[in-house]
CSV table of C-alpha atoms in Angstrom, one decimal:
chain,number,residue,atom,x,y,z
A,1,UNK,CA,0.0,0.0,0.0
A,2,UNK,CA,1.4,3.4,-1.0
A,3,UNK,CA,2.5,5.7,1.9
A,4,UNK,CA,0.2,8.5,0.7
A,5,UNK,CA,-2.8,6.1,0.4
A,6,UNK,CA,-2.1,4.7,3.8
A,7,UNK,CA,-2.1,8.2,5.3
A,8,UNK,CA,-5.4,9.1,3.6
A,9,UNK,CA,-6.9,6.0,5.3
A,10,UNK,CA,-5.6,7.0,8.7
A,11,UNK,CA,-7.0,10.5,8.2
A,12,UNK,CA,-10.4,9.2,7.2
A,13,UNK,CA,-10.7,7.0,10.3
A,14,UNK,CA,-8.8,9.4,12.7
A,15,UNK,CA,-6.0,6.9,13.3
A,16,UNK,CA,-2.8,8.4,14.7
A,17,UNK,CA,0.7,6.8,14.5
A,18,UNK,CA,3.4,5.4,12.2
A,19,UNK,CA,4.2,2.2,14.0
A,20,UNK,CA,5.1,-0.7,11.6
A,21,UNK,CA,2.7,-3.2,13.3
A,22,UNK,CA,-0.1,-0.7,13.1
A,23,UNK,CA,0.5,-0.1,9.4
A,24,UNK,CA,0.6,-3.8,8.8
A,25,UNK,CA,-2.8,-4.3,10.5
A,26,UNK,CA,-4.3,-1.5,8.3
A,27,UNK,CA,-2.8,-2.9,5.1
A,28,UNK,CA,-4.0,-6.4,5.9
A,29,UNK,CA,-7.6,-5.1,6.5
A,30,UNK,CA,-7.6,-3.3,3.1
A,31,UNK,CA,-6.1,-6.4,1.3
A,32,UNK,CA,-8.7,-8.9,2.8
A,33,UNK,CA,-11.7,-6.5,2.4
A,34,UNK,CA,-12.8,-7.6,-1.1
A,35,UNK,CA,-13.1,-11.2,0.0
A,36,UNK,CA,-15.7,-12.8,2.2
A,37,UNK,CA,-13.2,-14.4,4.5
A,38,UNK,CA,-13.9,-14.2,8.2
A,39,UNK,CA,-11.5,-12.0,10.1
A,40,UNK,CA,-10.4,-12.3,13.7
A,41,UNK,CA,-8.9,-9.1,15.3
A,42,UNK,CA,-6.8,-9.7,18.4
A,43,UNK,CA,-5.4,-7.1,20.8
A,44,UNK,CA,-5.7,-5.8,24.3
A,45,UNK,CA,-8.7,-3.7,25.4
A,46,UNK,CA,-8.4,-0.1,24.3
A,47,UNK,CA,-6.0,-0.5,21.3
A,48,UNK,CA,-8.6,0.6,18.7
A,49,UNK,CA,-9.7,-2.8,17.3
A,50,UNK,CA,-13.1,-1.2,16.3
A,51,UNK,CA,-11.5,0.7,13.4
A,52,UNK,CA,-10.5,-2.5,11.5
A,53,UNK,CA,-14.0,-3.9,10.8
A,54,UNK,CA,-15.2,-0.5,9.6
A,55,UNK,CA,-12.3,-0.3,7.1
A,56,UNK,CA,-13.0,-3.9,6.0
A,57,UNK,CA,-16.7,-3.0,5.4
A,58,UNK,CA,-16.0,0.2,3.5
A,59,UNK,CA,-13.4,-1.4,1.2
A,60,UNK,CA,-15.6,-4.5,0.5
A,61,UNK,CA,-18.3,-5.1,-2.1
A,62,UNK,CA,-20.8,-5.0,0.8
A,63,UNK,CA,-20.2,-1.3,1.6
A,64,UNK,CA,-23.7,-0.4,0.4
A,65,UNK,CA,-25.1,-2.9,2.9
A,66,UNK,CA,-25.6,-2.5,6.6
A,67,UNK,CA,-22.7,-2.5,9.1
A,68,UNK,CA,-23.7,-3.6,12.6
A,69,UNK,CA,-21.4,-3.8,15.7
A,70,UNK,CA,-22.4,-6.0,18.6
A,71,UNK,CA,-20.6,-6.2,21.9
A,72,UNK,CA,-21.0,-9.9,22.9
A,73,UNK,CA,-19.7,-9.3,26.4
A,74,UNK,CA,-22.4,-6.7,27.2
A,75,UNK,CA,-25.4,-8.9,26.4
A,76,UNK,CA,-26.7,-11.2,29.2
A,77,UNK,CA,-26.4,-14.9,28.5
A,78,UNK,CA,-30.2,-15.4,28.7
A,79,UNK,CA,-30.9,-13.1,25.8
A,80,UNK,CA,-27.9,-13.3,23.6
A,81,UNK,CA,-29.3,-16.0,21.3
A,82,UNK,CA,-32.4,-13.9,20.7
A,83,UNK,CA,-30.3,-10.8,20.1
A,84,UNK,CA,-28.1,-12.5,17.5
A,85,UNK,CA,-30.7,-14.7,15.7
A,86,UNK,CA,-34.0,-13.2,16.6
A,87,UNK,CA,-37.1,-14.7,18.3
A,88,UNK,CA,-40.7,-15.6,17.7
A,89,UNK,CA,-43.6,-14.1,19.5
A,90,UNK,CA,-44.1,-15.8,22.9
A,91,UNK,CA,-40.7,-17.6,22.7
A,92,UNK,CA,-40.0,-16.4,26.3
A,93,UNK,CA,-41.4,-14.1,28.9
A,94,UNK,CA,-41.5,-10.6,27.5
A,95,UNK,CA,-41.4,-11.7,23.8
A,96,UNK,CA,-44.6,-9.9,22.9
A,97,UNK,CA,-43.7,-9.6,19.2
A,98,UNK,CA,-41.5,-11.3,16.7
A,99,UNK,CA,-38.1,-9.8,16.4
A,100,UNK,CA,-35.3,-9.9,13.9
A,101,UNK,CA,-31.8,-10.7,15.1
A,102,UNK,CA,-28.5,-9.1,14.1
A,103,UNK,CA,-27.8,-11.8,11.5
A,104,UNK,CA,-31.1,-11.1,9.8
A,105,UNK,CA,-30.8,-7.3,10.1
A,106,UNK,CA,-27.2,-7.4,8.6
A,107,UNK,CA,-28.1,-9.6,5.6
A,108,UNK,CA,-26.0,-8.5,2.7
A,109,UNK,CA,-23.7,-6.5,4.9
A,110,UNK,CA,-21.1,-6.8,7.6
A,111,UNK,CA,-21.5,-7.9,11.3
A,112,UNK,CA,-18.8,-7.0,13.8
A,113,UNK,CA,-18.8,-9.3,16.9
A,114,UNK,CA,-16.7,-7.7,19.6
A,115,UNK,CA,-15.6,-9.6,22.6
A,116,UNK,CA,-16.3,-12.9,20.8
A,117,UNK,CA,-14.6,-14.9,23.6
A,118,UNK,CA,-17.4,-14.0,26.0
A,119,UNK,CA,-20.0,-16.1,24.0
A,120,UNK,CA,-21.7,-18.9,25.9
A,121,UNK,CA,-21.0,-22.5,24.5
A,122,UNK,CA,-24.6,-22.8,23.2
A,123,UNK,CA,-24.3,-19.6,21.2
A,124,UNK,CA,-20.9,-20.7,19.9
A,125,UNK,CA,-22.6,-23.8,18.3
A,126,UNK,CA,-25.3,-21.6,16.7
A,127,UNK,CA,-22.6,-19.2,15.4
A,128,UNK,CA,-20.6,-22.0,13.9
A,129,UNK,CA,-23.6,-23.2,12.0
A,130,UNK,CA,-24.4,-19.8,10.5
A,131,UNK,CA,-20.7,-19.3,9.5
A,132,UNK,CA,-20.5,-22.6,7.8
A,133,UNK,CA,-23.9,-22.7,6.0
A,134,UNK,CA,-25.5,-19.3,6.4
A,135,UNK,CA,-28.4,-21.0,8.3
A,136,UNK,CA,-29.9,-20.1,11.6
A,137,UNK,CA,-33.1,-20.7,13.6
A,138,UNK,CA,-34.9,-18.0,15.6
A,139,UNK,CA,-35.5,-18.7,19.3
A,140,UNK,CA,-38.9,-20.4,19.7
A,141,UNK,CA,-39.0,-21.4,16.0
A,142,UNK,CA,-38.2,-24.6,14.1
A,143,UNK,CA,-37.9,-22.9,10.7
A,144,UNK,CA,-34.4,-22.8,9.2
A,145,UNK,CA,-33.7,-19.3,7.7
A,146,UNK,CA,-30.8,-18.1,5.6
A,147,UNK,CA,-28.6,-15.0,5.7
A,148,UNK,CA,-25.6,-13.7,3.8
A,149,UNK,CA,-23.4,-11.9,6.3
A,150,UNK,CA,-19.7,-11.1,6.4
A,151,UNK,CA,-18.5,-11.7,10.0
A,152,UNK,CA,-15.6,-9.8,11.6
A,153,UNK,CA,-14.8,-10.8,15.2
A,154,UNK,CA,-12.6,-9.2,17.8
A,155,UNK,CA,-11.2,-10.4,21.2
A,156,UNK,CA,-8.9,-9.3,23.9
A,157,UNK,CA,-8.6,-12.9,25.2
A,158,UNK,CA,-6.2,-15.6,24.0
A,159,UNK,CA,-8.7,-17.8,22.2
A,160,UNK,CA,-6.2,-20.6,21.9
A,161,UNK,CA,-5.9,-20.7,25.7
A,162,UNK,CA,-9.7,-20.5,26.0
A,163,UNK,CA,-9.9,-23.6,23.7
A,164,UNK,CA,-7.4,-25.5,25.9
A,165,UNK,CA,-9.5,-24.6,29.0
A,166,UNK,CA,-12.6,-25.9,27.3
A,167,UNK,CA,-14.3,-22.5,27.3
A,168,UNK,CA,-14.3,-21.9,23.5
A,169,UNK,CA,-15.0,-24.4,20.7
A,170,UNK,CA,-11.9,-25.4,18.7
A,171,UNK,CA,-13.9,-25.8,15.4
A,172,UNK,CA,-15.3,-22.3,15.9
A,173,UNK,CA,-11.8,-20.9,16.7
A,174,UNK,CA,-10.4,-22.2,13.4
A,175,UNK,CA,-13.5,-21.0,11.5
A,176,UNK,CA,-13.1,-17.5,12.8
A,177,UNK,CA,-9.3,-17.4,12.4
A,178,UNK,CA,-9.3,-17.5,8.6
A,179,UNK,CA,-7.4,-14.2,8.6
A,180,UNK,CA,-5.9,-12.8,11.8
A,181,UNK,CA,-5.1,-9.1,12.4
A,182,UNK,CA,-3.1,-8.2,15.4
A,183,UNK,CA,-3.4,-4.7,16.9
A,184,UNK,CA,-0.3,-3.7,18.9
A,185,UNK,CA,-0.5,-2.5,22.5
A,186,UNK,CA,0.3,1.2,23.0
A,187,UNK,CA,3.4,0.4,25.0
A,188,UNK,CA,4.8,-1.3,21.9
A,189,UNK,CA,4.2,1.9,19.9
A,190,UNK,CA,6.4,4.3,22.0
A,191,UNK,CA,7.0,6.8,19.2
A,192,UNK,CA,3.2,7.1,18.7
A,193,UNK,CA,2.4,7.9,22.4
A,194,UNK,CA,3.2,11.7,22.2
A,195,UNK,CA,1.6,12.0,18.8
A,196,UNK,CA,-1.6,10.6,20.3
A,197,UNK,CA,-1.3,12.8,23.4
A,198,UNK,CA,-0.9,15.9,21.3
A,199,UNK,CA,-4.0,15.0,19.2
A,200,UNK,CA,-6.2,14.4,22.3
A,201,UNK,CA,-5.1,17.5,24.1
A,202,UNK,CA,-5.4,19.6,20.9
A,203,UNK,CA,-9.0,18.4,20.3
A,204,UNK,CA,-10.0,18.9,23.9
A,205,UNK,CA,-8.4,22.4,24.0
A,206,UNK,CA,-10.2,23.4,20.7
A,207,UNK,CA,-13.5,22.2,22.0
A,208,UNK,CA,-13.4,24.2,25.2
A,209,UNK,CA,-11.3,27.1,24.0
A,210,UNK,CA,-8.4,26.4,26.3
A,211,UNK,CA,-4.7,26.9,25.8
A,212,UNK,CA,-2.9,24.1,24.0
A,213,UNK,CA,-0.6,21.8,26.0
A,214,UNK,CA,3.0,21.1,25.1
A,215,UNK,CA,5.5,18.9,27.1
A,216,UNK,CA,9.1,19.2,28.0
A,217,UNK,CA,11.4,16.3,27.0
A,218,UNK,CA,11.4,14.7,30.4
A,219,UNK,CA,7.6,14.8,30.4
A,220,UNK,CA,7.5,13.1,27.0
A,221,UNK,CA,9.9,10.5,28.3
A,222,UNK,CA,7.6,9.9,31.3
A,223,UNK,CA,4.7,9.3,29.0
A,224,UNK,CA,6.7,6.9,26.8
A,225,UNK,CA,8.0,4.8,29.6
A,226,UNK,CA,4.6,4.3,31.3
A,227,UNK,CA,3.1,0.9,30.3
A,228,UNK,CA,-0.4,2.2,29.6
A,229,UNK,CA,-2.4,-1.0,30.6
A,230,UNK,CA,-5.6,0.7,29.3
A,231,UNK,CA,-3.9,1.6,26.0
A,232,UNK,CA,-5.2,4.4,23.8
A,233,UNK,CA,-8.5,4.7,25.8
A,234,UNK,CA,-6.5,5.3,29.0
A,235,UNK,CA,-4.1,7.8,27.3
A,236,UNK,CA,-7.1,9.8,26.0
A,237,UNK,CA,-8.6,10.0,29.4
A,238,UNK,CA,-5.3,11.2,31.0
A,239,UNK,CA,-4.7,13.7,28.2
A,240,UNK,CA,-8.2,15.2,28.5
A,241,UNK,CA,-7.9,15.3,32.3
A,242,UNK,CA,-4.5,17.1,32.1
A,243,UNK,CA,-5.9,19.7,29.7
A,244,UNK,CA,-8.9,20.3,31.8
A,245,UNK,CA,-7.0,20.8,35.1
A,246,UNK,CA,-3.7,22.3,33.9
A,247,UNK,CA,-4.7,24.6,31.0
A,248,UNK,CA,-6.6,27.9,31.2
A,249,UNK,CA,-8.9,29.9,28.8
A,250,UNK,CA,-7.1,31.4,25.8
A,251,UNK,CA,-6.1,35.1,26.3
A,252,UNK,CA,-4.3,37.4,23.8
A,253,UNK,CA,-0.7,36.4,23.6
A,254,UNK,CA,-1.2,33.2,25.7
A,255,UNK,CA,-2.3,30.2,23.6
A,256,UNK,CA,0.0,27.5,24.8
A,257,UNK,CA,1.2,26.0,28.1
A,258,UNK,CA,4.3,23.9,28.6
A,259,UNK,CA,4.2,21.2,31.3
A,260,UNK,CA,7.1,19.3,32.9
A,261,UNK,CA,7.4,15.8,34.2
A,262,UNK,CA,6.5,16.8,37.8
A,263,UNK,CA,3.2,18.2,36.6
A,264,UNK,CA,2.4,15.2,34.4
A,265,UNK,CA,3.5,12.6,37.0
A,266,UNK,CA,0.4,13.6,39.1
A,267,UNK,CA,-1.9,12.1,36.5
A,268,UNK,CA,0.1,8.9,35.8
A,269,UNK,CA,-1.0,6.0,38.1
A,270,UNK,CA,1.9,5.0,40.5
A,271,UNK,CA,2.3,1.2,40.2
A,272,UNK,CA,5.4,0.9,42.3
A,273,UNK,CA,3.5,-0.5,45.3
A,274,UNK,CA,1.9,-3.4,43.4
A,275,UNK,CA,3.3,-6.8,43.0
A,276,UNK,CA,1.2,-7.6,40.0
A,277,UNK,CA,3.1,-8.1,36.7
A,278,UNK,CA,2.1,-6.3,33.5
A,279,UNK,CA,-0.6,-7.8,31.3
A,280,UNK,CA,0.6,-11.1,29.8
A,281,UNK,CA,0.2,-10.9,26.0
A,282,UNK,CA,0.1,-14.0,23.9
A,283,UNK,CA,1.3,-14.4,20.3
A,284,UNK,CA,-2.1,-13.3,19.0
A,285,UNK,CA,-2.3,-10.3,21.3
A,286,UNK,CA,-4.8,-11.5,23.8
A,287,UNK,CA,-4.3,-11.4,27.6
A,288,UNK,CA,-4.4,-14.9,29.0
A,289,UNK,CA,-4.1,-14.2,32.8
A,290,UNK,CA,-6.8,-12.9,35.1
A,291,UNK,CA,-5.8,-10.7,38.1
A,292,UNK,CA,-6.4,-13.7,40.4
A,293,UNK,CA,-4.0,-15.8,38.3
A,294,UNK,CA,-1.4,-13.1,38.5
A,295,UNK,CA,-1.7,-12.9,42.3
A,296,UNK,CA,-1.2,-16.6,42.7
A,297,UNK,CA,1.8,-16.5,40.4
A,298,UNK,CA,3.4,-13.7,42.4
A,299,UNK,CA,2.8,-15.7,45.6
A,300,UNK,CA,4.3,-18.8,44.2
A,301,UNK,CA,7.4,-16.8,43.0
A,302,UNK,CA,7.8,-15.3,46.5
A,303,UNK,CA,7.5,-18.8,48.1
A,304,UNK,CA,10.0,-20.1,45.6
A,305,UNK,CA,12.5,-17.3,46.4
A,306,UNK,CA,12.3,-18.1,50.1
A,307,UNK,CA,13.1,-21.8,49.4
A,308,UNK,CA,16.0,-20.8,47.1
A,309,UNK,CA,17.4,-18.4,49.8
A,310,UNK,CA,17.1,-21.2,52.4
A,311,UNK,CA,18.9,-23.7,50.2
A,312,UNK,CA,21.6,-21.2,49.3
A,313,UNK,CA,22.3,-20.6,53.0
A,314,UNK,CA,22.5,-24.4,53.7
A,315,UNK,CA,24.9,-24.9,50.8
A,316,UNK,CA,27.0,-21.9,52.0
A,317,UNK,CA,27.2,-23.5,55.5
A,318,UNK,CA,28.4,-26.8,54.1
A,319,UNK,CA,31.1,-25.0,52.1
A,320,UNK,CA,32.2,-23.2,55.2
A,321,UNK,CA,33.0,-26.5,56.9
A,322,UNK,CA,29.8,-27.2,58.7
A,323,UNK,CA,29.2,-31.0,58.8
A,324,UNK,CA,26.0,-30.9,60.6
A,325,UNK,CA,23.4,-32.9,58.8
A,326,UNK,CA,20.6,-31.0,57.1
A,327,UNK,CA,17.5,-31.0,59.2
A,328,UNK,CA,14.7,-33.2,58.0
A,329,UNK,CA,11.3,-31.7,58.8
A,330,UNK,CA,8.8,-34.2,60.3
A,331,UNK,CA,5.8,-35.0,58.3
A,332,UNK,CA,2.9,-32.6,59.0
A,333,UNK,CA,0.3,-33.8,61.4
A,334,UNK,CA,-3.2,-34.2,60.1
A,335,UNK,CA,-4.2,-31.1,62.1
A,336,UNK,CA,-1.4,-29.1,60.5
A,337,UNK,CA,-2.5,-30.3,57.0
A,338,UNK,CA,-6.0,-29.3,57.7
A,339,UNK,CA,-4.9,-25.9,59.0
A,340,UNK,CA,-2.8,-25.3,55.9
A,341,UNK,CA,-5.6,-26.2,53.6
A,342,UNK,CA,-8.0,-23.9,55.5
A,343,UNK,CA,-5.5,-21.1,55.3
A,344,UNK,CA,-5.1,-21.5,51.5
A,345,UNK,CA,-8.9,-21.7,51.1
A,346,UNK,CA,-9.4,-18.5,53.1
A,347,UNK,CA,-6.7,-16.8,51.0
A,348,UNK,CA,-8.6,-17.7,47.8
A,349,UNK,CA,-11.8,-16.4,49.3
A,350,UNK,CA,-10.2,-13.2,50.3
A,351,UNK,CA,-8.9,-12.6,46.8
A,352,UNK,CA,-12.4,-13.2,45.3
A,353,UNK,CA,-13.9,-10.9,47.9
A,354,UNK,CA,-11.3,-8.2,47.0
A,355,UNK,CA,-12.2,-8.6,43.4
A,356,UNK,CA,-15.9,-8.2,44.2
A,357,UNK,CA,-15.1,-5.2,46.4
A,358,UNK,CA,-13.2,-3.5,43.5
A,359,UNK,CA,-16.2,-4.1,41.2
A,360,UNK,CA,-18.6,-2.6,43.8
A,361,UNK,CA,-16.4,0.5,44.3
A,362,UNK,CA,-16.1,1.0,40.5
A,363,UNK,CA,-19.9,0.7,40.0
A,364,UNK,CA,-20.4,3.2,42.9
A,365,UNK,CA,-17.9,5.6,41.4
A,366,UNK,CA,-19.6,5.5,38.0
A,367,UNK,CA,-23.1,5.7,39.3
A,368,UNK,CA,-23.9,2.1,38.4
A,369,UNK,CA,-22.7,2.4,34.8
A,370,UNK,CA,-21.5,-1.2,34.1
A,371,UNK,CA,-19.6,-0.3,30.9
A,372,UNK,CA,-17.6,2.5,32.6
A,373,UNK,CA,-16.8,0.2,35.6
A,374,UNK,CA,-15.7,-2.6,33.3
A,375,UNK,CA,-13.4,-0.3,31.3
A,376,UNK,CA,-11.8,1.1,34.4
A,377,UNK,CA,-11.0,-2.4,35.8
A,378,UNK,CA,-10.0,-3.8,32.4
A,379,UNK,CA,-12.6,-6.6,32.5
A,380,UNK,CA,-15.6,-7.5,30.4
A,381,UNK,CA,-19.1,-6.2,31.1
A,382,UNK,CA,-20.3,-9.7,31.4
A,383,UNK,CA,-17.9,-10.3,34.4
A,384,UNK,CA,-19.4,-7.3,36.1
A,385,UNK,CA,-23.0,-8.5,35.5
A,386,UNK,CA,-22.0,-12.0,36.8
A,387,UNK,CA,-20.6,-10.5,40.0
A,388,UNK,CA,-23.9,-8.5,40.4
A,389,UNK,CA,-25.9,-11.6,39.9
A,390,UNK,CA,-23.8,-13.6,42.4
A,391,UNK,CA,-24.3,-10.9,45.0
A,392,UNK,CA,-28.1,-10.9,44.5
A,393,UNK,CA,-28.1,-14.7,44.9
A,394,UNK,CA,-26.3,-14.5,48.2
A,395,UNK,CA,-28.9,-12.0,49.5
């Protein structure tokens, strides 16, 4: 793809950056668009995956048809089949009329299924059928219907790992993965970080008639070296917050403000006190570890370090001439084993409770807005809904 043509594409979809992996993703989208191949877009939450299906649709022969985007993680499990495939009147409580599903609505066009890894197993089977044959059955009906839809899917999960855990159908994974497009994380696009920051602050300043923000070299370095777990979405929020709090209304002769690292640092989360590692990224760009997984890994590493330090000391004592035999600990008593098991179980419960508390605080902060709470915590909306449901059951 010519450089000039690629830049026109970026301008059209408001895409900022010159990273090689980003360019490769855009070029792949344009190249595969004229076909009807299913495309799987992988990448962490907040990297801008939603731009790719729009590009594919606009460069395809289906561009005159409908383009629909569906967040699979935001639809409750009980209604997702009806949302995707439609339902007959009286199919379930509340189904007072017949309703078309997204696959019927998007006939002749493109359907973007975001957070595809959140689909229940039953829905996965129905999706596989419509991808293979174009056939589907509405909820509450026995009539087989046909549709002609181009499917583009996206995930921030490692679907290969989900398959190994039995959470995602292997045949559906290979059917979706005809063409894979990987969107790089923001921390892998260091040279694009300041370009994006300038774009976000400039747009915000222009909208509210504030002085534009510029940064010193040390402030730019601070931005580049932060890992940005929320990617572009997080950077945009930080940039707009900085502009709102640090800038001032434009006055004659004062249209720009320069900020240093000390001023910027106040708006960058301090992660020095956490033991959690950065988000683990698989070869297809998805995160394969939950926060609970990471905590357990950190605990295991700390326990291992203590054992290694103890062994190192014993070896050192032997080298220094100590001939005392190494102490052999007695086998744990049944009461001790039970106490250790109870301690581990309580630790697991405390971690789950902490996760639930974090979700409750995020919901309270955002006035019950599930989407905003999920984005802040870096989890799917379905996970938040599940925690809410669990809490109601306990009551």
